Amino acid sequence: MPWFGLGVFKVQDGEEVYNSVKWALEHGYKSIDTAAIYRNEEGVGKAIKDSGTPREELFITSKLWNGDQGYEETFQAYQASLDRLGLNYLDLYLIHWPVPEQDKYRESWQAMEELYNDGKIRAIGVSNFKEHHLDRLLEKAEITPMVNQVEYHPHLQQKSLHDYCKKHNIQLEAWSPLKQGELLTDETLTEIAERHGKSTAQIILRWDLQQEVITIPKSVKQQRIHDNADVFDFELTNAEMKLIADMNKDDRVGADPDEMNNR
């Protein structure tokens, strides 16, 4: 799985998502992350098709929405995402939220294990799962989730969850790595950026990578999509990493997974 990719949360289907994915692929991105609830899988799929990039070179992720959870429902939802994307397999399929009131994620996981064993998905994982959700999933799972995609940025570092995932060989992946733009004017980060001749966004994304966290920043602007990927030619010092580590506030911009029950 690539360490860096493009997220398309809240990117409108049609021209906006088509252009975002097209520009990313033209710039050498290989990983694109979408979801059924984003309602832009068709646009993502069209951009992939029109790009001419060989399918085997790409890593495409989508997610099972809350209202589609359940054993039989998961098979149907997976096929619907595949049809919208115009693909014949996914590289990664995630359970989008644990949805505690519904309590169907273990049934959904059983179906995802079957899809994986049948070769219809190259990797399976979860999104927004805390340690206790993972514990409960692993009680019956035959396959350990390969990825856990969670809100992760300097103000929400989730160290205990990161340590848990490392212990269980689950790759942590960051959504909203820039905290929806809120961190771009942070004084600590802008000072570090000035020292490196980089943007604040590039500092945050580089921090993710040095934390061994996969990151998928979203943008609909061509230059920013290009700039976001320009994070492989420098390294943050241990002192800079410590400064960023000290920024943690356990502050979310998204829902708490224990309280997210939308369907």
Short mmCIF file of C-alpha atoms in Angstrom, two decimals:
data_model
loop_
_atom_site.label_atom_id
_atom_site.label_comp_id
_atom_site.label_asym_id
_atom_site.label_seq_id
_atom_site.Cartn_x
_atom_site.Cartn_y
_atom_site.Cartn_z
CA MET A 1 0.00 0.00 0.00
CA PRO A 2 1.43 3.43 -0.90
CA TRP A 3 2.36 5.66 2.04
CA PHE A 4 0.69 8.65 0.40
CA GLY A 5 -2.55 9.13 -1.51
CA LEU A 6 -5.48 11.38 -2.36
CA GLY A 7 -8.65 11.47 -0.27
CA VAL A 8 -11.91 12.66 -1.82
CA PHE A 9 -14.15 13.20 1.22
CA LYS A 10 -16.68 15.99 0.49
CA VAL A 11 -15.45 16.31 -3.10
CA GLN A 12 -18.46 16.64 -5.38
CA ASP A 13 -19.11 13.92 -7.93
CA GLY A 14 -18.68 14.99 -11.53
CA GLU A 15 -16.13 17.54 -12.68
CA GLU A 16 -14.70 18.35 -9.24
CA VAL A 17 -13.78 14.82 -8.22
CA TYR A 18 -12.88 13.88 -11.79
CA ASN A 19 -10.33 16.70 -11.99
CA SER A 20 -8.92 16.04 -8.52
CA VAL A 21 -8.26 12.38 -9.30
CA LYS A 22 -7.02 13.17 -12.81
CA TRP A 23 -4.50 15.74 -11.53
CA ALA A 24 -3.34 13.38 -8.78
CA LEU A 25 -2.76 10.50 -11.18
CA GLU A 26 -0.98 12.78 -13.64
CA HIS A 27 1.34 13.85 -10.83
CA GLY A 28 2.21 10.26 -9.95
CA TYR A 29 -0.24 9.48 -7.15
CA LYS A 30 -1.08 5.78 -7.05
CA SER A 31 -3.51 5.65 -4.10
CA ILE A 32 -7.06 7.04 -4.23
CA ASP A 33 -9.40 6.81 -1.22
CA THR A 34 -13.18 7.10 -1.61
CA ALA A 35 -16.29 5.69 0.08
CA ALA A 36 -19.88 4.84 -0.74
CA ILE A 37 -21.18 7.67 1.45
CA TYR A 38 -19.03 10.23 -0.40
CA ARG A 39 -21.28 9.66 -3.42
CA ASN A 40 -18.45 10.27 -5.85
CA GLU A 41 -17.32 6.75 -6.74
CA GLU A 42 -18.57 7.14 -10.32
CA GLY A 43 -16.45 10.25 -10.89
CA VAL A 44 -13.43 8.58 -9.32
CA GLY A 45 -13.89 5.57 -11.57
CA LYS A 46 -14.22 7.69 -14.71
CA ALA A 47 -11.02 9.57 -13.90
CA ILE A 48 -9.20 6.29 -13.30
CA LYS A 49 -10.42 4.90 -16.60
CA ASP A 50 -9.57 8.04 -18.58
CA SER A 51 -6.13 8.37 -16.99
CA GLY A 52 -4.80 5.40 -18.91
CA THR A 53 -2.83 4.33 -15.83
CA PRO A 54 -2.63 0.52 -15.73
CA ARG A 55 -5.02 -0.79 -13.08
CA GLU A 56 -2.33 -2.94 -11.47
CA GLU A 57 -0.30 0.18 -10.69
CA LEU A 58 -3.12 1.76 -8.66
CA PHE A 59 -4.33 1.25 -5.10
CA ILE A 60 -8.05 2.01 -4.80
CA THR A 61 -9.86 2.12 -1.46
CA SER A 62 -13.58 2.33 -0.73
CA LYS A 63 -15.66 1.83 2.40
CA LEU A 64 -18.77 0.03 3.61
CA TRP A 65 -21.31 2.58 4.85
CA ASN A 66 -23.09 2.19 8.19
CA GLY A 67 -26.56 1.50 6.81
CA ASP A 68 -25.14 -1.23 4.57
CA GLN A 69 -23.62 -3.26 7.38
CA GLY A 70 -24.63 -6.87 7.94
CA TYR A 71 -23.50 -10.15 6.41
CA GLU A 72 -25.55 -10.30 3.19
CA GLU A 73 -25.73 -6.53 2.92
CA THR A 74 -21.94 -6.26 2.80
CA PHE A 75 -21.71 -8.37 -0.37
CA GLN A 76 -24.34 -6.20 -2.03
CA ALA A 77 -22.70 -2.94 -0.95
CA TYR A 78 -19.28 -4.10 -2.11
CA GLN A 79 -20.62 -4.97 -5.56
CA ALA A 80 -22.47 -1.65 -5.80
CA SER A 81 -19.24 0.26 -5.05
CA LEU A 82 -17.36 -1.84 -7.57
CA ASP A 83 -20.01 -1.15 -10.23
CA ARG A 84 -19.95 2.59 -9.59
CA LEU A 85 -16.17 2.64 -9.80
CA GLY A 86 -16.19 0.50 -12.95
CA LEU A 87 -13.58 -1.85 -11.47
CA ASN A 88 -13.42 -5.60 -11.06
CA TYR A 89 -11.67 -5.58 -7.67
CA LEU A 90 -10.69 -3.22 -4.85
CA ASP A 91 -7.25 -2.95 -3.32
CA LEU A 92 -8.68 -2.10 0.10
CA TYR A 93 -12.19 -2.21 1.54
CA LEU A 94 -12.91 -0.75 4.97
CA ILE A 95 -15.79 -0.86 7.45
CA HIS A 96 -16.40 2.88 7.67
CA TRP A 97 -17.51 3.11 11.34
CA PRO A 98 -18.16 0.57 14.11
CA VAL A 99 -21.70 2.02 14.71
CA PRO A 100 -22.11 0.68 18.27
CA GLU A 101 -25.92 1.04 18.41
CA GLN A 102 -26.22 -1.17 15.34
CA ASP A 103 -23.55 -3.68 16.39
CA LYS A 104 -23.23 -5.38 13.01
CA TYR A 105 -19.54 -4.88 12.32
CA ARG A 106 -18.60 -8.47 13.20
CA GLU A 107 -21.16 -9.78 10.68
CA SER A 108 -19.82 -7.36 8.10
CA TRP A 109 -16.27 -8.47 8.82
CA GLN A 110 -17.20 -12.11 8.19
CA ALA A 111 -18.45 -11.15 4.72
CA MET A 112 -15.32 -9.10 4.05
CA GLU A 113 -13.14 -12.04 5.02
CA GLU A 114 -14.98 -14.14 2.42
CA LEU A 115 -14.52 -11.45 -0.25
CA TYR A 116 -10.82 -11.34 0.60
CA ASN A 117 -10.43 -15.13 0.54
CA ASP A 118 -12.22 -15.22 -2.82
CA GLY A 119 -9.67 -12.75 -4.24
CA LYS A 120 -12.21 -9.96 -4.76
CA ILE A 121 -10.37 -7.56 -2.42
CA ARG A 122 -6.61 -7.39 -2.02
CA ALA A 123 -6.78 -6.12 1.57
CA ILE A 124 -9.48 -5.54 4.19
CA GLY A 125 -9.58 -3.22 7.15
CA VAL A 126 -11.58 -0.86 9.31
CA SER A 127 -11.98 2.86 9.82
CA ASN A 128 -12.59 4.82 13.02
CA PHE A 129 -12.17 1.78 15.27
CA LYS A 130 -10.92 2.28 18.81
CA GLU A 131 -9.06 -0.39 20.76
CA HIS A 132 -12.19 -1.89 22.31
CA HIS A 133 -13.91 -2.13 18.90
CA LEU A 134 -10.86 -3.96 17.56
CA ASP A 135 -10.75 -6.24 20.61
CA ARG A 136 -14.36 -7.25 20.02
CA LEU A 137 -13.79 -7.76 16.30
CA LEU A 138 -10.74 -9.94 16.93
CA GLU A 139 -12.70 -12.23 19.26
CA LYS A 140 -14.28 -13.87 16.21
CA ALA A 141 -12.18 -12.70 13.28
CA GLU A 142 -10.12 -15.15 11.27
CA ILE A 143 -8.20 -12.30 9.64
CA THR A 144 -6.80 -9.33 11.56
CA PRO A 145 -7.68 -6.00 9.93
CA MET A 146 -4.77 -4.87 7.80
CA VAL A 147 -5.53 -1.13 8.11
CA ASN A 148 -7.29 1.16 10.58
CA GLN A 149 -8.05 4.56 9.05
CA VAL A 150 -8.74 7.16 11.74
CA GLU A 151 -8.76 10.89 12.34
CA TYR A 152 -5.11 11.67 13.02
CA HIS A 153 -3.26 14.97 13.15
CA PRO A 154 -1.00 16.89 15.58
CA HIS A 155 -4.01 17.78 17.78
CA LEU A 156 -5.27 14.16 17.86
CA GLN A 157 -2.33 11.76 17.96
CA GLN A 158 -4.09 8.70 19.45
CA LYS A 159 -0.85 7.25 20.79
CA SER A 160 -2.43 4.33 22.65
CA LEU A 161 -4.38 3.33 19.52
CA HIS A 162 -1.23 3.67 17.40
CA ASP A 163 0.67 1.43 19.83
CA TYR A 164 -2.19 -1.09 19.80
CA CYS A 165 -2.18 -1.20 16.00
CA LYS A 166 1.59 -1.69 15.89
CA LYS A 167 1.30 -4.55 18.38
CA HIS A 168 -1.34 -6.27 16.24
CA ASN A 169 0.36 -5.49 12.91
CA ILE A 170 -2.47 -3.16 11.83
CA GLN A 171 -1.34 -0.23 9.66
CA LEU A 172 -2.63 3.13 10.91
CA GLU A 173 -3.83 5.53 8.23
CA ALA A 174 -4.69 9.21 8.77
CA TRP A 175 -7.82 10.94 7.56
CA SER A 176 -8.09 14.71 7.99
CA PRO A 177 -4.32 14.96 8.51
CA LEU A 178 -4.50 18.77 8.22
CA LYS A 179 -7.47 18.99 10.63
CA GLN A 180 -9.59 20.39 7.80
CA GLY A 181 -7.10 23.23 7.33
CA GLU A 182 -7.23 24.38 10.95
CA LEU A 183 -3.54 23.58 11.51
CA LEU A 184 -2.21 25.50 8.51
CA THR A 185 -1.73 28.71 10.49
CA ASP A 186 -0.34 27.12 13.65
CA GLU A 187 2.73 29.06 14.83
CA THR A 188 4.83 26.03 15.79
CA LEU A 189 4.22 24.37 12.46
CA THR A 190 4.77 27.51 10.39
CA GLU A 191 8.12 28.11 12.12
CA ILE A 192 9.24 24.57 11.30
CA ALA A 193 8.01 25.05 7.72
CA GLU A 194 10.07 28.23 7.32
CA ARG A 195 13.24 26.43 8.44
CA HIS A 196 12.76 23.77 5.77
CA GLY A 197 11.46 26.03 3.01
CA LYS A 198 8.25 24.01 2.96
CA SER A 199 4.55 24.71 3.51
CA THR A 200 2.85 23.99 6.82
CA ALA A 201 0.82 21.26 5.11
CA GLN A 202 4.02 19.59 3.91
CA ILE A 203 5.42 19.62 7.47
CA ILE A 204 2.30 17.89 8.83
CA LEU A 205 2.27 15.29 6.06
CA ARG A 206 5.99 14.62 6.54
CA TRP A 207 5.32 14.18 10.27
CA ASP A 208 2.71 11.54 9.45
CA LEU A 209 5.18 9.62 7.32
CA GLN A 210 7.91 9.74 9.97
CA GLN A 211 5.34 8.45 12.47
CA GLU A 212 4.82 5.48 10.09
CA VAL A 213 1.25 6.59 9.42
CA ILE A 214 -0.16 6.46 5.89
CA THR A 215 -1.72 9.78 4.91
CA ILE A 216 -4.37 10.79 2.34
CA PRO A 217 -4.80 14.58 2.25
CA LYS A 218 -7.75 15.94 0.27
CA SER A 219 -7.62 18.87 -2.13
CA VAL A 220 -9.52 20.04 -5.19
CA LYS A 221 -6.78 22.45 -6.28
CA GLN A 222 -4.24 21.23 -8.81
CA GLN A 223 -1.23 23.03 -7.33
CA ARG A 224 -2.02 21.92 -3.81
CA ILE A 225 -2.41 18.31 -4.94
CA HIS A 226 1.07 18.59 -6.46
CA ASP A 227 2.54 20.38 -3.43
CA ASN A 228 1.08 17.93 -0.91
CA ALA A 229 3.05 15.10 -2.48
CA ASP A 230 6.34 17.01 -2.31
CA VAL A 231 7.30 15.57 1.08
CA PHE A 232 9.93 12.99 0.25
CA ASP A 233 12.98 15.23 -0.14
CA PHE A 234 13.45 16.34 3.48
CA GLU A 235 13.24 15.00 7.02
CA LEU A 236 12.11 16.49 10.32
CA THR A 237 14.64 16.42 13.14
CA ASN A 238 14.02 14.61 16.43
CA ALA A 239 13.58 17.99 18.11
CA GLU A 240 10.97 19.04 15.53
CA MET A 241 9.15 15.73 15.90
CA LYS A 242 9.06 16.34 19.68
CA LEU A 243 7.66 19.86 19.21
CA ILE A 244 4.83 18.44 17.11
CA ALA A 245 4.25 15.57 19.56
CA ASP A 246 3.75 18.16 22.30
CA MET A 247 0.86 19.71 20.33
CA ASN A 248 -1.54 16.85 21.12
CA LYS A 249 -4.89 17.97 22.61
CA ASP A 250 -7.03 14.87 21.97
CA ASP A 251 -9.19 17.27 19.96
CA ARG A 252 -11.44 15.87 17.21
CA VAL A 253 -13.03 17.62 14.24
CA GLY A 254 -14.97 14.48 13.33
CA ALA A 255 -17.35 12.31 15.33
CA ASP A 256 -16.30 10.16 18.26
CA PRO A 257 -16.55 6.53 17.05
CA ASP A 258 -18.39 5.57 20.24
CA GLU A 259 -21.12 8.08 19.40
CA MET A 260 -21.31 7.87 15.60
CA ASN A 261 -24.52 5.99 14.80
CA ASN A 262 -25.67 7.67 11.58
CA ARG A 263 -27.05 5.30 8.99
#
